[in-house]
PDB file of C-alpha atoms in Angstrom:
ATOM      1  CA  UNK A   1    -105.476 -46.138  61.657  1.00 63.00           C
ATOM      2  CA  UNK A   2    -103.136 -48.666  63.580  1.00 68.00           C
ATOM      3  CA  UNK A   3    -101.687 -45.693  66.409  1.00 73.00           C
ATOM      4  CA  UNK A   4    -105.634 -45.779  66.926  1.00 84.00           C
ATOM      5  CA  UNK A   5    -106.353 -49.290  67.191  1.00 88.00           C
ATOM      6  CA  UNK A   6    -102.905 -49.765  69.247  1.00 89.00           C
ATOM      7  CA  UNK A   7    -104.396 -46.913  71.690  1.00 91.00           C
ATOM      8  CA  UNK A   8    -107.654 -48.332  71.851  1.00 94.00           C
ATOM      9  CA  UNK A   9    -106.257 -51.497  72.973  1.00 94.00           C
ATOM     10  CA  UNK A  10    -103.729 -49.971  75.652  1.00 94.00           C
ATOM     11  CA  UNK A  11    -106.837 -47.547  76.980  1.00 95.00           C
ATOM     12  CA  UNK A  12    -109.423 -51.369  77.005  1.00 95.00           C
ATOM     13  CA  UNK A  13    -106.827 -52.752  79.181  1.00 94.00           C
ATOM     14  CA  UNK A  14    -106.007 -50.456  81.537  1.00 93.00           C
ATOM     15  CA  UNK A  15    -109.521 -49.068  82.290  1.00 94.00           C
ATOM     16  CA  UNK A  16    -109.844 -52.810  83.364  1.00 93.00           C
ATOM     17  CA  UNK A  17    -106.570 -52.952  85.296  1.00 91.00           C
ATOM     18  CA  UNK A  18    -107.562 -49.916  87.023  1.00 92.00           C
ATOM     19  CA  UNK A  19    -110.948 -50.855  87.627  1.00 91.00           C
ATOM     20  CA  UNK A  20    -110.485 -54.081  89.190  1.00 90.00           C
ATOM     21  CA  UNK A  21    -107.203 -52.561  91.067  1.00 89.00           C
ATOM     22  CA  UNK A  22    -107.018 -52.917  94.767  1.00 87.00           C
ATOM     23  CA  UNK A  23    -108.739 -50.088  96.456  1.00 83.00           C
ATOM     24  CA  UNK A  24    -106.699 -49.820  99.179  1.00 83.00           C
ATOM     25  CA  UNK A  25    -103.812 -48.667  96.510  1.00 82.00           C
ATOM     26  CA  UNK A  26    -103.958 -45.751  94.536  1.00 75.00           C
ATOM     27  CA  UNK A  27    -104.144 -45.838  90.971  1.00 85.00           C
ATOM     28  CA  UNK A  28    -103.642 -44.180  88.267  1.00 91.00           C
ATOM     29  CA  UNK A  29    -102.190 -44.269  84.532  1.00 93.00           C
ATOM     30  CA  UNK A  30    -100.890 -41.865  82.200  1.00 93.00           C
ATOM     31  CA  UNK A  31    -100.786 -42.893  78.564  1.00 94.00           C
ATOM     32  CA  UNK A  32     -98.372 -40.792  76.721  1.00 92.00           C
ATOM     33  CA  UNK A  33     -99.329 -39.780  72.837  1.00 92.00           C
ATOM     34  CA  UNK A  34     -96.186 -39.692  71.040  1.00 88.00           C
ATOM     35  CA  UNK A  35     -97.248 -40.708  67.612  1.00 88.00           C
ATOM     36  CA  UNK A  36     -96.890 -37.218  65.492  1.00 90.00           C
ATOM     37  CA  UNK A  37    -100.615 -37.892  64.508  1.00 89.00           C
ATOM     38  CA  UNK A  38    -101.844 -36.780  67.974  1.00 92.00           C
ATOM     39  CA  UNK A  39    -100.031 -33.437  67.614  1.00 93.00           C
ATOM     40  CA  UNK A  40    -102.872 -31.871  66.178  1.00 93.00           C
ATOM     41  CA  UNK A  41    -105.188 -30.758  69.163  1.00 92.00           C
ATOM     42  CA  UNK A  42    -108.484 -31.895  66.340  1.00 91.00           C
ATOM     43  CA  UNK A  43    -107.234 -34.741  65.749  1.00 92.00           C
ATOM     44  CA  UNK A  44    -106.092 -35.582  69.410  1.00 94.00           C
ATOM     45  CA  UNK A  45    -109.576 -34.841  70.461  1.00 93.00           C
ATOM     46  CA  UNK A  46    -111.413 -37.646  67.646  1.00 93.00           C
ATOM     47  CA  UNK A  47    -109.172 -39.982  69.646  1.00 93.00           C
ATOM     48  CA  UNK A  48    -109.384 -39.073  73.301  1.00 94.00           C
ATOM     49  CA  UNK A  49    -113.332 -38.467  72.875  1.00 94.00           C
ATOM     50  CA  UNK A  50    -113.331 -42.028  71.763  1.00 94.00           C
ATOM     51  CA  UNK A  51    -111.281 -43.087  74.355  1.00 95.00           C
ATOM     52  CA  UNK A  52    -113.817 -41.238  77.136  1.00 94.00           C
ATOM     53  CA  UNK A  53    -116.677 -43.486  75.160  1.00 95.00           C
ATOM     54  CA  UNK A  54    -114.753 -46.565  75.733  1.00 94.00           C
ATOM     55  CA  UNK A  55    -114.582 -45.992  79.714  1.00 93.00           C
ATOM     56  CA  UNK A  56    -117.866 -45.228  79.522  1.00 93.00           C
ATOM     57  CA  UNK A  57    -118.651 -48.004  78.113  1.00 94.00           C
ATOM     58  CA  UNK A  58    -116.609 -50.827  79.699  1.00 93.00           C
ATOM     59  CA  UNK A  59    -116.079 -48.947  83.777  1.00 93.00           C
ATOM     60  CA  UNK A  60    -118.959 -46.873  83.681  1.00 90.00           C
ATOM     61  CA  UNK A  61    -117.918 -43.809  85.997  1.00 88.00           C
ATOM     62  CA  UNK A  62    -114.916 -46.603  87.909  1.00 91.00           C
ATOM     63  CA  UNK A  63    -112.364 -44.887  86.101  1.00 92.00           C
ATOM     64  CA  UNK A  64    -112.117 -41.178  84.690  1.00 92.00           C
ATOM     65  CA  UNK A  65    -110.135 -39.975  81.652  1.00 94.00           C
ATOM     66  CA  UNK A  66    -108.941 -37.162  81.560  1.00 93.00           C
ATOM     67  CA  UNK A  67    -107.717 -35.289  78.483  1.00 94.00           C
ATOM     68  CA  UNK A  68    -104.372 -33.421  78.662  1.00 94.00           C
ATOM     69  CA  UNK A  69    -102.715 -31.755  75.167  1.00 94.00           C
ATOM     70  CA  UNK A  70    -100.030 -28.844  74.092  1.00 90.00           C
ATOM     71  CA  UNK A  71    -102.259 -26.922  72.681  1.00 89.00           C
ATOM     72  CA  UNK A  72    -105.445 -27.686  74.534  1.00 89.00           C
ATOM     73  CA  UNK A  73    -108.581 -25.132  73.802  1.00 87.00           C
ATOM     74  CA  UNK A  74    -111.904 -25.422  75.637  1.00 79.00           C
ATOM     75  CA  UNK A  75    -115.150 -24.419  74.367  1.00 76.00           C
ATOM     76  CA  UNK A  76    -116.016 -20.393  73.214  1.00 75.00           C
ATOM     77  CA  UNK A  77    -112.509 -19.869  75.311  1.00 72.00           C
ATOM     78  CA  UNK A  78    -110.353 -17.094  73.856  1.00 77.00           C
ATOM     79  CA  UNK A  79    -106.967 -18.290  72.642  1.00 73.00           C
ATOM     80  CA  UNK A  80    -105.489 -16.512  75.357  1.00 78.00           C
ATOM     81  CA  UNK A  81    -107.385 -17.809  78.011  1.00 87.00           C
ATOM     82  CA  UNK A  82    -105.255 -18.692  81.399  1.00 90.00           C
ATOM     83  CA  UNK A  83    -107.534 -21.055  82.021  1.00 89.00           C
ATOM     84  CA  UNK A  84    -106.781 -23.698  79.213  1.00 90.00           C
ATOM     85  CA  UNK A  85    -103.370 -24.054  80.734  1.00 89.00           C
ATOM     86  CA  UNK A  86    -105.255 -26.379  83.055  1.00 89.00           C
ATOM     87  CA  UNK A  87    -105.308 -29.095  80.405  1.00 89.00           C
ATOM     88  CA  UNK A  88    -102.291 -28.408  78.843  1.00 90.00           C
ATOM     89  CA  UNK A  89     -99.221 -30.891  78.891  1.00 89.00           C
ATOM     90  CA  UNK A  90     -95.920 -31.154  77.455  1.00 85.00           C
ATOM     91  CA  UNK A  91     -97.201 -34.230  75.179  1.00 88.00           C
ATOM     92  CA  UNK A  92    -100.724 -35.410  74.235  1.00 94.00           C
ATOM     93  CA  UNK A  93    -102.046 -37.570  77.039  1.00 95.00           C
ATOM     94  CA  UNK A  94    -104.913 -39.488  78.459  1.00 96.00           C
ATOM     95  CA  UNK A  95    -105.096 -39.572  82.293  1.00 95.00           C
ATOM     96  CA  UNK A  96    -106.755 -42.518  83.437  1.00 95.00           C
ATOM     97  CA  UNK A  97    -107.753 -41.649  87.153  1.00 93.00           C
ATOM     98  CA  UNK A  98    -109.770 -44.075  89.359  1.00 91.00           C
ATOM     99  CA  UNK A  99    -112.876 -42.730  90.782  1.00 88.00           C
ATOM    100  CA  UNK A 100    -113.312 -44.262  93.964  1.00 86.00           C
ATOM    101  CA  UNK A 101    -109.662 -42.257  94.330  1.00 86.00           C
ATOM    102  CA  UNK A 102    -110.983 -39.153  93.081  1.00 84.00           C
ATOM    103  CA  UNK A 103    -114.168 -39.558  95.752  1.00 85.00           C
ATOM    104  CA  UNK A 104    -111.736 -39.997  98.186  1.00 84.00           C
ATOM    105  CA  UNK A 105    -109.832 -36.994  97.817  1.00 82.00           C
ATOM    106  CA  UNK A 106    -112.531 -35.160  98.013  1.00 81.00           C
ATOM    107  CA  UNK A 107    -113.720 -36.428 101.482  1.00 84.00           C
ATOM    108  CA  UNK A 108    -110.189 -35.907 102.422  1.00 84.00           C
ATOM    109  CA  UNK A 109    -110.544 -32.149 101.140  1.00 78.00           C
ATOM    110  CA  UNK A 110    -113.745 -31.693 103.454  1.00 82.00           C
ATOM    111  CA  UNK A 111    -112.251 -32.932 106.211  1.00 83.00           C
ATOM    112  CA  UNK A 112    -109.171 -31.317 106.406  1.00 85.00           C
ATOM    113  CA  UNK A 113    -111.049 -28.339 105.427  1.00 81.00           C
ATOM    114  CA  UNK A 114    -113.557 -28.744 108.435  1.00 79.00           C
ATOM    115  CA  UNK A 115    -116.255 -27.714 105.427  1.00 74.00           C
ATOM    116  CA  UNK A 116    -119.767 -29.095 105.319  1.00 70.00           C
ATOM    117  CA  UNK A 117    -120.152 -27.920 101.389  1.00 73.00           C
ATOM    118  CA  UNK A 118    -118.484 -29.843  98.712  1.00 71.00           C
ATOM    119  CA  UNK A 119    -115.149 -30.019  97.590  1.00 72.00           C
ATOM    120  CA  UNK A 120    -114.573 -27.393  94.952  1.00 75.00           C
ATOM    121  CA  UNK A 121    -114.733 -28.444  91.110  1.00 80.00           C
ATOM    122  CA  UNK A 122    -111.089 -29.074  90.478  1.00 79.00           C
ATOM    123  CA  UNK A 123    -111.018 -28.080  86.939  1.00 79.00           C
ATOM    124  CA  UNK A 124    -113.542 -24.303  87.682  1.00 83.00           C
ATOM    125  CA  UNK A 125    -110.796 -23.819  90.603  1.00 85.00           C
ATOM    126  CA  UNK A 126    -107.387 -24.511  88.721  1.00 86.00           C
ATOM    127  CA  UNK A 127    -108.818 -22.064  85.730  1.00 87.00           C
ATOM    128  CA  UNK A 128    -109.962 -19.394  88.932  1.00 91.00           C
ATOM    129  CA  UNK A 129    -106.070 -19.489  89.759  1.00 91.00           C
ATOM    130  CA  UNK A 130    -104.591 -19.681  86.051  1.00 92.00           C
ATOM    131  CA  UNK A 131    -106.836 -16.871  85.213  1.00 92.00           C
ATOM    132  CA  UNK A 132    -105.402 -14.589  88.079  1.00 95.00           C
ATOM    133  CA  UNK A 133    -102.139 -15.361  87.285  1.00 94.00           C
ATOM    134  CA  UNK A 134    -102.831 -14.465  83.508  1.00 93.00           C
ATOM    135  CA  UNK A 135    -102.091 -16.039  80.533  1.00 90.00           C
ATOM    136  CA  UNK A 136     -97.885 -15.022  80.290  1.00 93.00           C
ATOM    137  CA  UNK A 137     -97.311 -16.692  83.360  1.00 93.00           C
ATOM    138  CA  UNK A 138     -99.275 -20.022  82.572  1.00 91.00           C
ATOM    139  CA  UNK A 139     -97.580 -20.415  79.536  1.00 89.00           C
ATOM    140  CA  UNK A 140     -93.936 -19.888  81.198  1.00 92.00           C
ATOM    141  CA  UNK A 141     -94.840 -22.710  83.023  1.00 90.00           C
ATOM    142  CA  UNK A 142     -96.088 -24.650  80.250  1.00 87.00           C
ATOM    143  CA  UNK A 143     -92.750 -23.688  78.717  1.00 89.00           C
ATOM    144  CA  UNK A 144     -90.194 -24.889  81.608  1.00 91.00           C
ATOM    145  CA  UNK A 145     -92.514 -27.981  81.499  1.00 85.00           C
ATOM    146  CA  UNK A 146     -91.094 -28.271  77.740  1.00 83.00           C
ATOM    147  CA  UNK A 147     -87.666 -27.977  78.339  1.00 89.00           C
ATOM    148  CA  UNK A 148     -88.257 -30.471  81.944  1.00 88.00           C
ATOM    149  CA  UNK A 149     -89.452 -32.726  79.350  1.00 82.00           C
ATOM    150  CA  UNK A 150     -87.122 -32.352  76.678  1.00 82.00           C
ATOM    151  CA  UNK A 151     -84.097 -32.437  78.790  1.00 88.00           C
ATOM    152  CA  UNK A 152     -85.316 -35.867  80.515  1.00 86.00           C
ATOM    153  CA  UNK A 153     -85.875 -37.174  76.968  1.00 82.00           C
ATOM    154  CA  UNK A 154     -82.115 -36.188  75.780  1.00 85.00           C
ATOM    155  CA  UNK A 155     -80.892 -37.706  78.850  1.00 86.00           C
ATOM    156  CA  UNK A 156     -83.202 -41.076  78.500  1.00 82.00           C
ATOM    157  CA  UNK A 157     -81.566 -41.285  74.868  1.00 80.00           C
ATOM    158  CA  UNK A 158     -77.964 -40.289  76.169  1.00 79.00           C
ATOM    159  CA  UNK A 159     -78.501 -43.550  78.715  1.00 78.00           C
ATOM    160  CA  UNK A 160     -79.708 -45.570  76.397  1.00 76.00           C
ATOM    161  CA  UNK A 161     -77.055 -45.158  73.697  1.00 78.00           C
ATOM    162  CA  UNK A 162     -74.734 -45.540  76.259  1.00 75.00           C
ATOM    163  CA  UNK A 163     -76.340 -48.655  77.339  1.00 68.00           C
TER     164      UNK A 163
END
């Protein structure tokens, strides 16, 4: 439908204005999924998989996307898993991360480690330490994340009214 076509669009362009960004500069874009449509983590995922294709497609691996959602569930993961909280966000989102960045931080991450192996996966690492914190106290911060986000919201409306 037309929130589809409209994302498609936004996600086109800025794969290419992250792409051909300078690479001295870090980049990176979050596109926010407000339309009510992208509540639904099934239907969120049609759309972001698409979106994934469409890097592919036009930046090869230049630029990552990276899927964020409320209610995000990974694989044969139990509902209660700590370690979905990884990929879980106060709104639906895309995070379009460029990979020449993501390289470099993980050069950085060797050297300031003084390691000769590789930087860790992020994602296997960040569900190692949701998982030992447990599942309650990923979700209270998923929670305060809420309210963070729903008291900036009031107050962007508040200014704006008053505007």
């Amino acid at each position: 439908g037309e929130p589809t076509n409209e994302l498609m669009a936004l996600v086109g362009d800025e794969l290419g204005r992250l792409a051909g960004s300078n690479r001295r500069l870090p980049a990176t874009t979050f596109i926010l999924l407000r339309h009510e449509s992208f509540a639904d983590f099934d239907a969120y995922m049609e759309v972001a998989l698409d979106a994934q294709d469409l890097g592919a497609e036009l930046v090869g691996e230049a630029v990552q996307v990276v899927l964020f959602h409320p209610r995000a569930q990974w694989g044969d993961t139990d509902a209660a898993d700590a370690a979905d909280y990884s990929t879980r966000s106060p709104l639906p989102m895309l995070h379009l991360l460029r990979g020449s960045d993501v390289q470099a931080a993980e050069v950085d991450w060797v050297r300031i480690h003084g390691s000769e192996e590789a930087a860790p996966d992020i994602q296997a690492t960040n569900a190692a330490l949701l998982r030992g914190m447990g599942a309650e106290a990923a979700h209270a911060m998923l929670e305060a994340s809420f309210q963070q986000a729903r008291a900036a919201e009031r107050a962007a409306v508040v200014a704006e009214d008053s505007s």
